[in-house]
Amino acid sequence: MDIASLRNAHFEHWRLAAAIRTLTLDAVAAANSGHSGMPMGMADVATVLFDKHLRFDPKAPFWPDRDRFVLSAGHGSMLLYSLLYLTGYPDMTLEQVKNFRQWDSRTPGHPEVHHTAGVETTTGPLGQGIANSVGFAIAEEALRARFGAKVMDHHTYVIAGDGCLMEGVSQEAIALAGRQQLSRLIVLFDDNGITIDGKVSIADATDQGARFAASGWHVQAIDGHDPAAIDAALTAAKADPRPSMIACKTHIALGSAAQDTAKGHGALTDAKLIADTREVYGWEHGAFDIPADIKARWEAMGQRGAQARAEWEARLAALPAARQNEFRRVAEGEPPRKLAGAIRDVKKAAIGGKAVATRKSSEIVLEAVNAVMPETLGGSADLTGSNNTLTKDLGIFGPENRKGRYIHYGIREHGMAAAMNGMALHGGVLPYGGTFMCFADYCRPSVRLSALMGARVVYVFTHDSIGLGEDGPTHQPVEHLAMLRATPNLRVFRPADTVETAEAWELALTLPGPSVLALSRQNLKPVRTEHTNRNLSAQGAYVLAEATGKRQVVLMATGSEVEIAVAARAQLEAQGVGTRVVSIPSMELFSQADEKLRRRVLAPGAVRIAIEAGVRQPWDRWLLGDGGREAKAGFVGMSSFGASAPAEVLYEKFGITAGNVVQQALARL
Amino acid sequence: MDIASLRNAHFEHWRLAAAIRTLTLDAVAAANSGHSGMPMGMADVATVLFDKHLRFDPKAPFWPDRDRFVLSAGHGSMLLYSLLYLTGYPDMTLEQVKNFRQWDSRTPGHPEVHHTAGVETTTGPLGQGIANSVGFAIAEEALRARFGAKVMDHHTYVIAGDGCLMEGVSQEAIALAGRQQLSRLIVLFDDNGITIDGKVSIADATDQGARFAASGWHVQAIDGHDPAAIDAALTAAKADPRPSMIACKTHIALGSAAQDTAKGHGALTDAKLIADTREVYGWEHGAFDIPADIKARWEAMGQRGAQARAEWEARLAALPAARQNEFRRVAEGEPPRKLAGAIRDVKKAAIGGKAVATRKSSEIVLEAVNAVMPETLGGSADLTGSNNTLTKDLGIFGPENRKGRYIHYGIREHGMAAAMNGMALHGGVLPYGGTFMCFADYCRPSVRLSALMGARVVYVFTHDSIGLGEDGPTHQPVEHLAMLRATPNLRVFRPADTVETAEAWELALTLPGPSVLALSRQNLKPVRTEHTNRNLSAQGAYVLAEATGKRQVVLMATGSEVEIAVAARAQLEAQGVGTRVVSIPSMELFSQADEKLRRRVLAPGAVRIAIEAGVRQPWDRWLLGDGGREAKAGFVGMSSFGASAPAEVLYEKFGITAGNVVQQALARL
């Protein structure tokens, strides 16, 4: 690479980009950790993007109509932090850059949304950013259709590397974006030919351009160090009606001794290498020293955005007040006033009803919710009829109908979950999506990120146990409730009937962060017999049925096993054994309740039997803690994978029956 | 579709294929559940494959050099069961077919390996089969290179549907197979244009042929109902040096009223529809009634395979005895005699050694293991230097060198895990593969299948806690130990030093089923101070350091936290508090130990503090069960996601320190 001729050909551009490169070298050296090569390779692309195309305002990082910039290759975080510092995001001081990867800094190893202004999504786990970006672009299309181009009219730009494109989730994202013709989505592929283990060619021979084109993308390939070519490609990408991929041929760790090598991917901390690289760059400034003229030039880019934002504010202000308020409400994620009433009506109507599967209960709730909550964007990974996620009048979202509120994600649980994260982060929409609970496995990396990012996404996981029957062990979740409950910041609901399902939905739609609804395939008898406006699920667990006389046994259960607990209680009570039934729709919420309440509900001293068609791991706490005792605790559930047979046969064979519960309880009295 | 002309043009073929179609209709109707359309659509392809190409012997379903047939679209299980019954697999009686999807039948809803002879891998979770098949093909190449084409020379055939190809894991598989030029891999794509939610086009616009071609595959497109075209395409596929994809244009639920519709994908149980379809087929036989001449014709296909097998047996018998024995040893998965000695030597040498990360310990073990165990096939998802999975002299596996024993999987955790499942199921090789433990999420569906299938795969998950430091919460596992431990049949090891790592590897390589090794990034002080040949990790937990005098406290820990327990013990003992340290390298093995042993190790009555840099969920059992008591139990670990900072800062900030352990213990005395 002839750096001198690059510098000479575009001197101002070179210096702007060199600021990113040297800040990266300095911060990584200070941290003695990080990834130098990617920011050094993609500095030219990022500079042109920010200088000529990206619409952003550092003083208003949450402006709803800003362009979104997603660094899918999150390990190159110093690229982003450099850009935020240079363009003048107030929180991104030079001090923060110097504290790269240190405790409590705004500059963690990988970019974290809600932690650092200007970071749109948390990246690092590869492929997530590009898959989030599909959700960003969908949200933009949906909001543009709803509120008009005057208030919603922006692009989503992504920088993705080979790692992102090798991860399978990228294929799901690419195919979905292609089908959806998301023309505002522009992916800049850092085509540097290097991964951690060496050349890309040791593991891949894919023609990435041909691959994107096969899914309907507009594809270009350019020299990623030529500012004119970058600019022209971005302009062409914006003009094309398809999603665009620009393969930017770059040199990782450009200009250093580690250029074009796997070593260049990592932390370049050798003082001589850094000094030599500075010299190659013609950069005569000290560590972390950015000349004022260059800093000013970078800040001017942000100022251009400030003007665009002011114009946008004016356009918003010109809308009728009701439209403005509605836009602000959805942008801020406030639930509509009518939601509480809609939920209440469903709860009331459900009392005394017939047995229905909670997936069907969920559909009943969604019919009511979707009618009063126009920001919901539903969907399913090709299990619409089974997940019961499509309600009437939603319409199908697509290039034909951007007002549609239901997305056919295809058989792409991972792409769906990642897209939903993008939508939730974009704001203005509230995504929910369905699949079988067992296939929570397929979207597990994105579910974790929902939790880490606190994104308000609702996972509708139906067929939540062996109760799905004949499909067998490949489709029967057993350990999934444990896995989901073990995840910090994730709220798992396993409602027992329509009333609890309505309460779970209400909490999922109003509390911050993600929620999982675990719903049955099989019909369940209603367990709530009286209406109350109060959301009993909000405390996580509650006494569903009290013992008659002396309380000797407490049966704890969730979801489809609550009716088994109720049946077992009837048998025990008939034998004179006072038995309480506790329904625990959400262990997370119950954990947050104070100890006094928990003990009141769980009643120390009594025999405790927990009933759930999953593994015991999450139950030990409730069986043995909060006043529980080993000798008086029993579990009726699964300790192995399931099997293929009708559901009722499976419950019998695996011993999840009222009879077994009674026996377990009596044995401990 | 003009069925009559199909029938007339190839009358014998038609009747062979119609046998599959009608058995499917009859079995699904009897079960009132299942998927009729796919077997009806792909019957012609399967018939030609079995009749003209597949080398199989129903009387010897585990013959090592058989062709492998993988039904990736596992919901079409009746296609496979029909084939097994028709060709005469002894266990697959007509009775079994009639018991489709019933308890304890050989015909579960989705095919299950080790449950039904002739089923090569468990499928149903979409995309897994095609990704397993890459492993089957790699194993075949590796064994051919090692033992010669006389004993290893076969193909892997896969039937995959749109669902398989939409799942991201398929991209990882396709790209890996393309790079590896797995010429013996042939994918038959059931290109029927229909998914559960409707037409494929509602969710996908991908040109699948172009997509495969972009990764270096040989691609053909044919009429999937034309036996001559199917035969010709299979012949061409076998001749081509690339992996082959044949897009077979088919009609789902062919000949029925539900043909070419989403309804046809599911269970066709309507009696009239079935009767009408029989008529369209010109099939005048009753339910489950296969005419003797057709059955005989199908059985003849299997007899052709019996002859091929006999010839193969003769070729194997002609090898020198040592070669034969070695082939039989690896084919049966028997560990080599030298393994125990190699492990013992590593353990001995480690006593008194300096602090090393357990990922490095693992490398030390692998150097010894790989030297005496030529069946290992290692690899990493592009983290070779971090996972420490590549030992000297392994060589890199590739088209250039099929004797290489290390695979650069690329940034494809899911594809790697699924391929390893295929290798383990193929037999003759023992796969291990590395990634960061946090990215266990990316391969979670395949890890679950390893467990469900009992496949001997070793997952080398390094960077197993906040101890990885600066990379931050996206890379720091917190809930992963809980998730992995909650999974039935999965053995999780978290060794504390080199000795325990050697013991964990020994168990992983000799016990049946999959194992996970959770290994530290950071250096750990050796905790074992004396050598013993006995594998102490085999009982899951053991007393590492006994209390002096009266035992008041038991500290339990795993992996990197064992040294913290040891340090805390020293402080407590210095204060006169008798403290035992229990190391628990594997909770699964400890759970299998008898209660007496468990209580002996955990010492009821003492204060128990568990220390692990993960969530508490899996620990409640050990803290509160086996004689534990709530008031005397404490946990020092994580209850939130981690953060980006140097490891030692994080341990301090999250309170995972000897000082905190001491404080927690004293507070409970």
XYZ file of N, CA and C in Angstrom, chain B residues 12-179:
504
model
N -43.132 -48.746 -13.303
C -42.553 -49.436 -12.148
C -42.080 -48.419 -11.099
N -41.355 -47.422 -11.573
C -40.911 -46.365 -10.654
C -42.109 -45.757 -9.927
N -43.137 -45.471 -10.681
C -44.298 -44.831 -10.067
C -44.846 -45.657 -8.909
N -44.941 -46.965 -9.119
C -45.506 -47.828 -8.079
C -44.573 -47.888 -6.862
N -43.269 -47.919 -7.114
C -42.315 -47.904 -5.992
C -42.503 -46.640 -5.151
N -42.588 -45.530 -5.850
C -42.725 -44.243 -5.153
C -44.096 -44.125 -4.502
N -45.102 -44.651 -5.155
C -46.462 -44.570 -4.596
C -46.538 -45.330 -3.273
N -45.723 -46.350 -3.127
C -45.700 -47.089 -1.862
C -45.304 -46.154 -0.713
N -44.306 -45.300 -0.956
C -43.913 -44.301 0.058
C -45.077 -43.349 0.329
N -45.649 -42.886 -0.764
C -46.710 -41.873 -0.627
C -47.902 -42.407 0.151
N -48.300 -43.618 -0.151
C -49.505 -44.119 0.522
C -49.207 -44.548 1.956
N -48.030 -45.085 2.190
C -47.673 -45.393 3.584
C -47.686 -44.118 4.421
N -47.185 -43.056 3.842
C -47.176 -41.767 4.538
C -48.596 -41.316 4.858
N -49.443 -41.340 3.850
C -50.833 -40.921 4.076
C -51.473 -41.776 5.168
N -51.216 -43.077 5.120
C -51.864 -43.979 6.070
C -51.327 -43.774 7.489
N -50.013 -43.614 7.612
C -49.422 -43.472 8.949
C -49.831 -42.145 9.585
N -49.808 -41.093 8.807
C -50.193 -39.782 9.338
C -51.668 -39.792 9.736
N -52.478 -40.433 8.926
C -53.906 -40.512 9.266
C -54.095 -41.305 10.557
N -53.362 -42.400 10.703
C -53.496 -43.220 11.918
C -53.065 -42.431 13.147
N -51.985 -41.666 13.006
C -51.492 -40.866 14.137
C -52.328 -39.613 14.342
N -53.047 -39.241 13.312
C -53.773 -37.968 13.302
C -52.813 -36.813 13.570
N -51.634 -36.927 13.040
C -50.554 -35.981 13.348
C -49.371 -36.318 12.445
N -48.604 -35.291 12.097
C -47.422 -35.532 11.266
C -47.430 -34.672 10.019
N -46.529 -34.986 9.102
C -46.373 -34.180 7.897
C -46.448 -35.078 6.669
N -47.512 -34.913 5.918
C -47.720 -35.777 4.755
C -47.028 -35.256 3.506
N -47.014 -33.950 3.341
C -46.703 -33.374 2.037
C -45.284 -33.602 1.551
N -44.326 -33.531 2.458
C -42.936 -33.642 2.033
C -42.626 -35.048 1.507
N -42.961 -36.113 2.224
C -42.707 -37.444 1.662
C -43.434 -37.656 0.334
N -44.624 -37.121 0.221
C -45.356 -37.271 -1.042
C -44.634 -36.531 -2.167
N -44.059 -35.391 -1.835
C -43.344 -34.615 -2.854
C -41.996 -35.210 -3.224
N -41.290 -35.754 -2.239
C -39.920 -36.214 -2.494
C -39.817 -37.721 -2.722
N -40.937 -38.393 -2.850
C -40.899 -39.849 -3.014
C -40.132 -40.260 -4.271
N -40.268 -39.507 -5.329
C -39.569 -39.889 -6.563
C -38.056 -39.767 -6.398
N -37.643 -38.678 -5.815
C -36.207 -38.474 -5.596
C -35.650 -39.591 -4.710
N -36.354 -39.872 -3.614
C -35.866 -40.890 -2.684
C -35.833 -42.267 -3.339
N -36.833 -42.545 -4.147
C -36.890 -43.849 -4.813
C -35.689 -44.041 -5.739
N -35.398 -43.030 -6.535
C -34.251 -43.146 -7.457
C -32.951 -43.228 -6.659
N -32.859 -42.431 -5.617
C -31.643 -42.458 -4.798
C -31.413 -43.858 -4.234
N -32.422 -44.426 -3.633
C -32.262 -45.755 -3.022
C -32.112 -46.845 -4.081
N -32.798 -46.682 -5.181
C -32.777 -47.736 -6.201
C -31.474 -47.739 -6.983
N -30.960 -46.576 -7.303
C -29.852 -46.506 -8.256
C -28.526 -46.073 -7.631
N -28.549 -45.454 -6.457
C -27.303 -44.839 -5.983
C -26.902 -45.209 -4.562
N -27.822 -45.149 -3.645
C -27.440 -45.318 -2.245
C -26.943 -46.738 -1.974
N -25.792 -46.816 -1.306
C -25.225 -48.101 -0.943
C -25.546 -48.361 0.517
N -26.410 -49.306 0.761
C -26.867 -49.553 2.131
C -27.251 -51.018 2.260
N -27.185 -51.513 3.480
C -27.544 -52.905 3.734
C -28.442 -52.951 4.969
N -29.736 -53.144 4.760
C -30.679 -53.114 5.898
C -30.312 -54.108 6.982
N -29.605 -55.172 6.633
C -29.252 -56.183 7.631
C -28.004 -55.764 8.424
N -27.320 -54.737 7.965
C -26.114 -54.262 8.666
C -26.126 -52.736 8.675
N -27.057 -52.178 9.416
C -27.247 -50.715 9.330
C -26.062 -49.900 9.844
N -25.129 -50.552 10.537
C -24.003 -49.773 11.071
C -22.697 -50.049 10.335
N -22.757 -50.752 9.249
C -21.616 -50.986 8.374
C -20.861 -49.668 8.132
N -19.601 -49.602 8.525
C -18.916 -48.291 8.522
C -18.808 -47.619 7.149
N -18.775 -48.409 6.092
C -18.578 -47.777 4.774
C -19.882 -47.631 3.992
N -20.992 -47.700 4.658
C -22.269 -47.436 3.963
C -22.339 -45.977 3.536
N -23.107 -45.708 2.508
C -23.453 -44.319 2.238
C -24.329 -43.815 3.379
N -24.200 -42.523 3.678
C -25.061 -41.939 4.697
C -26.213 -41.195 4.017
N -27.402 -41.431 4.535
C -28.578 -40.707 4.038
C -29.135 -39.876 5.185
N -29.119 -38.574 5.013
C -29.525 -37.644 6.070
C -30.812 -36.931 5.653
N -31.845 -37.133 6.426
C -33.104 -36.432 6.148
C -33.119 -35.144 6.965
N -32.546 -34.101 6.375
C -32.440 -32.840 7.127
C -33.824 -32.261 7.407
N -34.725 -32.434 6.462
C -36.109 -31.994 6.674
C -36.819 -33.069 7.489
N -36.452 -33.155 8.761
C -36.847 -34.287 9.597
C -38.331 -34.439 9.814
N -39.079 -33.352 9.615
C -40.534 -33.488 9.785
C -41.117 -34.457 8.765
N -40.398 -34.655 7.653
C -40.855 -35.635 6.670
C -40.425 -37.047 7.046
N -40.485 -37.352 8.330
C -39.951 -38.619 8.832
C -40.588 -39.838 8.186
N -41.843 -39.721 7.764
C -42.484 -40.884 7.148
C -41.813 -41.263 5.829
N -41.125 -40.335 5.206
C -40.341 -40.700 4.023
C -39.286 -41.720 4.428
N -38.593 -41.416 5.487
C -37.508 -42.287 5.937
C -38.053 -43.609 6.479
N -39.087 -43.539 7.303
C -39.638 -44.778 7.864
C -40.182 -45.680 6.760
N -40.796 -45.062 5.762
C -41.291 -45.857 4.627
C -40.131 -46.569 3.951
N -39.058 -45.843 3.692
C -37.895 -46.425 3.025
C -37.311 -47.568 3.854
N -37.236 -47.361 5.168
C -36.653 -48.401 6.026
C -37.548 -49.639 6.046
N -38.834 -49.421 6.105
C -39.749 -50.565 6.095
C -39.684 -51.278 4.741
N -39.770 -50.511 3.683
C -39.849 -51.117 2.348
C -38.586 -51.901 1.997
N -37.430 -51.336 2.377
C -36.191 -52.013 1.980
C -35.825 -53.136 2.948
N -36.567 -53.256 4.035
C -36.394 -54.441 4.866
C -35.481 -54.309 6.068
N -35.418 -53.137 6.685
C -34.708 -53.031 7.960
C -35.499 -53.851 8.976
N -34.851 -54.849 9.596
C -35.604 -55.789 10.435
C -36.450 -55.128 11.521
N -35.929 -54.070 12.138
C -36.684 -53.454 13.229
C -37.881 -52.644 12.745
N -37.832 -52.263 11.480
C -38.894 -51.383 10.983
C -40.017 -52.224 10.382
N -40.809 -52.782 11.287
C -41.927 -53.611 10.838
C -43.101 -52.722 10.427
N -44.087 -53.340 9.796
C -45.288 -52.600 9.428
C -46.006 -52.122 10.694
N -45.896 -52.914 11.745
C -46.480 -52.549 13.033
C -45.915 -51.210 13.519
N -44.604 -51.054 13.348
C -43.971 -49.795 13.756
C -44.512 -48.626 12.928
N -44.657 -48.853 11.648
C -45.185 -47.787 10.791
C -46.601 -47.411 11.221
N -47.354 -48.435 11.606
C -48.724 -48.166 12.063
C -48.735 -47.421 13.399
N -47.663 -47.561 14.148
C -47.564 -46.872 15.446
C -46.817 -45.543 15.352
N -46.821 -44.970 14.173
C -46.166 -43.688 13.942
C -46.542 -42.680 15.029
N -45.481 -42.090 15.639
C -45.667 -41.018 16.630
C -46.305 -41.483 17.934
N -46.202 -42.790 18.218
C -46.771 -43.277 19.479
C -45.646 -43.619 20.450
N -45.987 -43.678 21.716
C -45.044 -43.980 22.789
C -44.259 -45.256 22.466
N -42.964 -45.163 22.590
C -42.081 -46.315 22.496
C -42.000 -46.951 21.106
N -42.551 -46.305 20.102
C -42.418 -46.865 18.751
C -41.044 -46.530 18.190
N -40.652 -47.232 17.135
C -39.416 -46.882 16.412
C -39.675 -45.739 15.430
N -40.864 -45.181 15.459
C -41.280 -44.184 14.470
C -41.730 -42.887 15.136
N -40.819 -42.253 15.894
C -41.200 -40.993 16.538
C -41.451 -39.885 15.507
N -42.021 -38.799 15.994
C -42.397 -37.691 15.113
C -41.266 -37.209 14.227
N -40.076 -37.147 14.770
C -38.894 -36.790 13.994
C -37.863 -37.898 14.169
N -37.056 -38.154 13.153
C -36.141 -39.298 13.221
C -35.123 -39.127 14.349
N -34.901 -40.211 15.080
C -33.961 -40.170 16.204
C -32.894 -41.239 16.029
N -31.660 -40.807 15.928
C -30.548 -41.744 15.804
C -30.403 -42.529 17.109
N -29.892 -43.744 17.007
C -29.708 -44.650 18.141
C -31.044 -45.177 18.668
N -32.108 -44.718 18.046
C -33.432 -45.173 18.473
C -34.011 -46.055 17.369
N -33.666 -45.704 16.140
C -34.193 -46.405 14.971
C -33.027 -46.730 14.050
N -32.776 -47.997 13.805
C -31.688 -48.375 12.896
C -31.985 -47.821 11.508
N -30.972 -47.264 10.871
C -31.159 -46.662 9.556
C -31.305 -45.150 9.621
N -31.515 -44.643 10.822
C -31.540 -43.187 11.001
C -30.127 -42.766 11.377
N -29.526 -41.897 10.581
C -28.116 -41.551 10.776
C -27.912 -40.413 11.754
N -28.907 -39.573 11.880
C -28.791 -38.425 12.788
C -30.186 -37.946 13.127
N -30.305 -37.348 14.298
C -31.598 -36.836 14.744
C -31.872 -35.499 14.068
N -32.996 -35.415 13.400
C -33.325 -34.172 12.697
C -34.732 -33.728 13.070
N -35.047 -32.549 12.653
C -36.319 -31.926 13.018
C -36.058 -30.443 13.234
N -35.146 -30.112 14.146
C -34.677 -28.728 14.225
C -34.004 -28.395 12.881
N -34.575 -27.483 12.154
C -34.186 -27.338 10.744
C -32.751 -26.843 10.558
N -32.159 -27.299 9.486
C -30.790 -26.921 9.161
C -29.745 -27.820 9.792
N -30.129 -28.569 10.814
C -29.128 -29.387 11.507
C -28.600 -30.508 10.608
N -29.506 -31.157 9.902
C -29.078 -32.306 9.103
C -28.068 -31.916 8.037
N -28.349 -30.843 7.336
C -27.416 -30.423 6.279
C -26.075 -30.032 6.895
N -26.123 -29.466 8.095
C -24.866 -29.080 8.748
C -24.151 -30.299 9.339
N -24.915 -31.273 9.841
C -24.303 -32.549 10.263
C -23.590 -33.192 9.085
N -24.207 -33.097 7.921
C -23.704 -33.839 6.760
C -22.304 -33.375 6.365
N -21.999 -32.127 6.659
C -20.636 -31.644 6.401
C -19.654 -32.429 7.271
N -20.066 -32.711 8.486
C -19.237 -33.518 9.372
C -19.123 -34.960 8.901
N -20.229 -35.520 8.425
C -20.176 -36.878 7.866
C -19.153 -36.936 6.734
N -19.227 -35.939 5.868
C -18.339 -35.941 4.700
C -16.886 -35.701 5.097
N -16.679 -34.861 6.099
C -15.304 -34.631 6.581
C -14.756 -35.925 7.189
N -15.565 -36.608 7.984
C -15.109 -37.853 8.615
C -14.736 -38.870 7.538
N -15.545 -38.931 6.502
C -15.266 -39.891 5.427
C -13.932 -39.565 4.763
N -13.722 -38.293 4.470
C -12.459 -37.873 3.836
C -11.273 -38.204 4.739
N -11.428 -37.906 6.018
C -10.319 -38.119 6.955
C -9.987 -39.601 7.073
N -11.019 -40.426 7.135
C -10.785 -41.864 7.282
C -10.276 -42.472 5.982
N -10.732 -41.951 4.860
C -10.210 -42.428 3.568
C -8.722 -42.129 3.463
N -8.373 -40.911 3.920
C -6.955 -40.545 3.886
C -6.142 -41.449 4.811
N -6.740 -41.812 5.918
C -5.995 -42.587 6.911
C -5.951 -44.077 6.586
N -7.089 -44.623 6.149
C -7.158 -46.078 5.989
C -7.227 -46.531 4.529
N -7.378 -45.586 3.624
C -7.416 -45.944 2.209
C -8.821 -46.172 1.691
N -8.957 -46.035 0.370
C -10.279 -46.120 -0.259
C -10.844 -47.530 -0.239
N -10.014 -48.499 0.059
C -10.555 -49.862 0.113
C -11.528 -50.043 1.278
N -11.289 -49.341 2.356
C -12.195 -49.493 3.492
C -13.078 -48.267 3.738
N -12.779 -47.162 3.079
C -13.598 -45.959 3.310
C -13.783 -45.231 1.993
N -14.977 -45.287 1.474
C -15.205 -44.758 0.128
C -16.701 -44.635 -0.120
N -17.301 -43.647 0.508
C -18.756 -43.546 0.340
C -19.218 -42.094 0.238
N -20.495 -41.940 -0.001
C -21.103 -40.620 -0.175
C -22.041 -40.285 0.986
N -22.305 -39.011 1.114
C -23.319 -38.534 2.058
C -24.398 -37.805 1.260
N -25.611 -38.316 1.355
C -26.745 -37.709 0.650
C -27.666 -37.036 1.660
N -28.140 -35.890 1.294
C -28.978 -35.108 2.207
C -30.243 -34.670 1.488
N -31.361 -34.800 2.141
C -32.573 -34.137 1.647
C -32.852 -32.958 2.568
N -32.875 -31.790 1.981
C -33.098 -30.557 2.752
C -34.224 -29.762 2.111
N -34.986 -29.075 2.931
C -36.087 -28.270 2.420
C -35.810 -26.780 2.542
N -36.800 -25.996 2.210
C -36.653 -24.542 2.316
C -36.333 -24.122 3.741
N -36.933 -24.812 4.701
C -36.684 -24.465 6.100
C -35.217 -24.624 6.443
N -34.643 -25.738 6.008
C -33.216 -25.961 6.267
C -32.379 -24.843 5.656
N -32.754 -24.444 4.454
C -31.930 -23.453 3.754
C -32.157 -22.031 4.257
N -33.276 -21.773 4.915
C -33.470 -20.438 5.489
C -32.718 -20.297 6.807
N -32.593 -21.367 7.555
C -31.859 -21.302 8.817
C -30.407 -20.893 8.558
N -29.907 -19.994 9.362
C -28.554 -19.497 9.177
C -27.482 -20.565 9.192
N -27.708 -21.608 9.985
C -26.678 -22.639 10.097
C -26.390 -23.268 8.738
N -27.376 -23.260 7.855
C -27.133 -23.845 6.531
C -26.068 -23.063 5.780
N -26.043 -21.737 5.970
C -25.013 -20.944 5.293
C -23.629 -21.325 5.799
N -23.527 -21.521 7.097
C -22.234 -21.921 7.664
C -21.808 -23.266 7.078
N -22.770 -24.157 6.953
C -22.478 -25.486 6.414
C -22.091 -25.407 4.936
N -22.849 -24.643 4.188
C -22.597 -24.522 2.747
C -21.225 -23.919 2.492
N -20.908 -22.858 3.226
C -19.628 -22.185 3.012
C -18.462 -23.078 3.425
N -18.644 -23.791 4.536
C -17.575 -24.677 5.000
C -17.364 -25.826 4.006
N -18.455 -26.405 3.541
C -18.345 -27.512 2.579
C -17.721 -27.046 1.267
N -18.076 -25.822 0.866
C -17.505 -25.289 -0.372
C -16.007 -25.098 -0.237
N -15.588 -24.482 0.843
C -14.156 -24.283 1.073
C -13.429 -25.609 1.161
